[in-house]
PDB file of C-alpha atoms in Angstrom:
ATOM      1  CA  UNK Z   1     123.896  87.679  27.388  1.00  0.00           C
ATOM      2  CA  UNK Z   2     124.541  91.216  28.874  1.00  0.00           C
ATOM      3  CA  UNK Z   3     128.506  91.877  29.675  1.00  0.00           C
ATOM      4  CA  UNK Z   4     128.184  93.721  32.934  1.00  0.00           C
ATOM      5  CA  UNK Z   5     131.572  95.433  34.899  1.00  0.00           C
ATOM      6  CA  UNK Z   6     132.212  97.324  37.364  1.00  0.00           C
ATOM      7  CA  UNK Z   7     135.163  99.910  37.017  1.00  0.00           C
ATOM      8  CA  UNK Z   8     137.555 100.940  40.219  1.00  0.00           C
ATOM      9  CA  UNK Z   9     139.999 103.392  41.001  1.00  0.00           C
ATOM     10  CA  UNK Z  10     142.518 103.035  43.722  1.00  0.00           C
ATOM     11  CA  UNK Z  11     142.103 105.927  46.024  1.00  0.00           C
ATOM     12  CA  UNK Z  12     144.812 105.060  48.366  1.00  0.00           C
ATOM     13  CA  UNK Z  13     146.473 102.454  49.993  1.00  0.00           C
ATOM     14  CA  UNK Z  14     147.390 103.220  54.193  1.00  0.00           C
ATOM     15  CA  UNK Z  15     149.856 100.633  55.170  1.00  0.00           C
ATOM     16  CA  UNK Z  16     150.439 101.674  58.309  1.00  0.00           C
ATOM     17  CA  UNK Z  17     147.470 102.100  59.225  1.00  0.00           C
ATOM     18  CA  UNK Z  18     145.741  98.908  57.349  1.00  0.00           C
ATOM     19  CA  UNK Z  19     143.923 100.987  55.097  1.00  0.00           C
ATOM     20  CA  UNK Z  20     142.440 101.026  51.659  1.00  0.00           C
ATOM     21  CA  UNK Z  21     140.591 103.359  49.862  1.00  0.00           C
ATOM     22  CA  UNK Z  22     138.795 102.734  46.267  1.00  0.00           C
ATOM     23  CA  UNK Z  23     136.040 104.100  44.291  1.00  0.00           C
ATOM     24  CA  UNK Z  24     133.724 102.862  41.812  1.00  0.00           C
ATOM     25  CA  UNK Z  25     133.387 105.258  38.725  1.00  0.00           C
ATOM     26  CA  UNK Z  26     132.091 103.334  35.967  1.00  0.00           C
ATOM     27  CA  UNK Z  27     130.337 100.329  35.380  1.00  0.00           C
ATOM     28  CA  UNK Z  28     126.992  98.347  36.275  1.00  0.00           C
ATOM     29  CA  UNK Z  29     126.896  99.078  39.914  1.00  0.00           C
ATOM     30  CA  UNK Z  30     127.189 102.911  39.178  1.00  0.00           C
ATOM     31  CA  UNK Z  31     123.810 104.659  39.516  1.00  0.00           C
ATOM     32  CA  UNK Z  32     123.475 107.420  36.775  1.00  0.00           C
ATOM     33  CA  UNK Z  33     123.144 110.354  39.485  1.00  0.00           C
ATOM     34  CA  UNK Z  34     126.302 109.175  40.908  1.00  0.00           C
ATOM     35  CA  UNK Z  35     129.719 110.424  39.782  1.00  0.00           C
ATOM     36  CA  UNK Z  36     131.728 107.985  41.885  1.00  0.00           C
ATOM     37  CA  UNK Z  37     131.028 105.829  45.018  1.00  0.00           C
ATOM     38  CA  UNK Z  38     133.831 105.716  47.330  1.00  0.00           C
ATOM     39  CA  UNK Z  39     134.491 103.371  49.683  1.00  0.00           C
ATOM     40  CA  UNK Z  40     136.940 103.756  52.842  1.00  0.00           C
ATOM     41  CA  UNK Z  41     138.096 100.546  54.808  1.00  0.00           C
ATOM     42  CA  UNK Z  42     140.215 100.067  57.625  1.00  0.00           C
ATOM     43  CA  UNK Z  43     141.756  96.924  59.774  1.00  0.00           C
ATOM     44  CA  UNK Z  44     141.844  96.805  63.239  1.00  0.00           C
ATOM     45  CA  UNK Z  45     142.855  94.333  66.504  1.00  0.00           C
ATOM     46  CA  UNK Z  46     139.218  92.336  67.176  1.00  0.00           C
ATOM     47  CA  UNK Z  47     138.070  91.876  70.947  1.00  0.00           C
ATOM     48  CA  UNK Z  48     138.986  88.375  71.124  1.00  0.00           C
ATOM     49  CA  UNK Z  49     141.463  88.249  68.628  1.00  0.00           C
ATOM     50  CA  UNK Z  50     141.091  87.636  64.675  1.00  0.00           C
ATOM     51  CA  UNK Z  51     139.990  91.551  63.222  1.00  0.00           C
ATOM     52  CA  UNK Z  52     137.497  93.975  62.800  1.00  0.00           C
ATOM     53  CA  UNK Z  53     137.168  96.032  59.215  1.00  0.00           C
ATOM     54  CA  UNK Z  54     135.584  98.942  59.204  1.00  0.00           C
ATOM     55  CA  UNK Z  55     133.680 100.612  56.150  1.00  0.00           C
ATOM     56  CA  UNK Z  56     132.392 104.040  55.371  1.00  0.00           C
ATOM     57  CA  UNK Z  57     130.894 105.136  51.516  1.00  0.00           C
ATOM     58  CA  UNK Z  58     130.343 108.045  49.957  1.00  0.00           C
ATOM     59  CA  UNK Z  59     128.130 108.718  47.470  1.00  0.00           C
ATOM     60  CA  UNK Z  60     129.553 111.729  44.883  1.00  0.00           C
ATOM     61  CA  UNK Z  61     126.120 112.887  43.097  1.00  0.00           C
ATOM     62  CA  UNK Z  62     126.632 114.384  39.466  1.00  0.00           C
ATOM     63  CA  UNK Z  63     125.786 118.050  39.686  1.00  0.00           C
ATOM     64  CA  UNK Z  64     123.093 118.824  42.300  1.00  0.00           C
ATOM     65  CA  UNK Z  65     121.727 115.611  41.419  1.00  0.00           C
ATOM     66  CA  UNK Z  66     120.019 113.794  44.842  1.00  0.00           C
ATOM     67  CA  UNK Z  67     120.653 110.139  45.377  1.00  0.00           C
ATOM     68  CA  UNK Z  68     118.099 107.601  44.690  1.00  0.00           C
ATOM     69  CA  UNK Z  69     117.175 106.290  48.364  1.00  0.00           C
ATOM     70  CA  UNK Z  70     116.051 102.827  47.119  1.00  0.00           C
ATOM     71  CA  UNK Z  71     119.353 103.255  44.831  1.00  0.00           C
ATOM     72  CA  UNK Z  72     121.381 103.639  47.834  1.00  0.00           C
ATOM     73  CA  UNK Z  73     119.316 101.176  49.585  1.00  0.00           C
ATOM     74  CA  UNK Z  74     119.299  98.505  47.119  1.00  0.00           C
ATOM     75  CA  UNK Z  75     123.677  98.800  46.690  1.00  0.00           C
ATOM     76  CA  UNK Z  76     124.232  98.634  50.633  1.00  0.00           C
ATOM     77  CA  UNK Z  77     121.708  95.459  50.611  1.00  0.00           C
ATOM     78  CA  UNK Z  78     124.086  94.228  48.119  1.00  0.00           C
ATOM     79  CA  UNK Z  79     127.335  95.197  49.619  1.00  0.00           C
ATOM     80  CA  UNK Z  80     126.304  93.772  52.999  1.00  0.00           C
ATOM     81  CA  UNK Z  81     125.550  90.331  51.522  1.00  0.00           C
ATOM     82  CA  UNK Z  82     128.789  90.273  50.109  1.00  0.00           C
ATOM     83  CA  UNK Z  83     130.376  90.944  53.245  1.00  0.00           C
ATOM     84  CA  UNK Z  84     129.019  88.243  54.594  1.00  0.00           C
ATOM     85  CA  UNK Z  85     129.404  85.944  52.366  1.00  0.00           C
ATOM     86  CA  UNK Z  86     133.316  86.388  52.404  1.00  0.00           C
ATOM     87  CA  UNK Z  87     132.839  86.925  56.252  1.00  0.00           C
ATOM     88  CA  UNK Z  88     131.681  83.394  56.451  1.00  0.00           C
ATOM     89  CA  UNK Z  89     134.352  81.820  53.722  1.00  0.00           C
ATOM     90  CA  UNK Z  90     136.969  83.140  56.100  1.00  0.00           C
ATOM     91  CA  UNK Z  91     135.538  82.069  59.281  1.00  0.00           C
ATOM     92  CA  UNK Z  92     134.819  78.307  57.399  1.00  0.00           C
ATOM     93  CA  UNK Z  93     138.823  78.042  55.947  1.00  0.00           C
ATOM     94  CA  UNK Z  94     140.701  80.158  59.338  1.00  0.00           C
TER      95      UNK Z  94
END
């Protein structure tokens, strides 16, 4: 079969603040018009206790290269069922 990876660089790491910072820059999940994807996540106190993580991605185009809206579209489809999925693993094993 196909090998398939994804490739990720560390951006920074906010202690502190309980924050991490990564990007993707190589691999499967990297769109060709894309020269990185980063991804921003932070921890915080939840309402009723446990947390709440907070996300925000950028997409770095290559050149003046657009993004691919069902690109983008398909990856945060993906990205949100993964959430979840480790969203409920956590709330089934707390």
């Amino acid at each position: 079969g196909e090998t398939k990876f994804v490739l990720h660089k560390i951006e920074g790491i906010d202690e502190a603040n309980l924050g991490y910072s990564y990007s993707i820059v190589g691999g499967a999940a990297l769109p060709e018009t894309a020269e990185k994807i980063t991804i921003d996540s932070k921890l915080s106190d939840g309402p009723n206790g446990g947390s709440v993580v907070k996300l925000s991605i950028k997409y770095h185009s290559k050149g003046d290269a657009p993004p691919n809206e069902d690109e983008l579209k398909t990856g945060k489809a993906k990205s949100d069922a993964l959430f979840k999925v480790i969203e409920a693993y956590l709330l089934a094993n707390a």
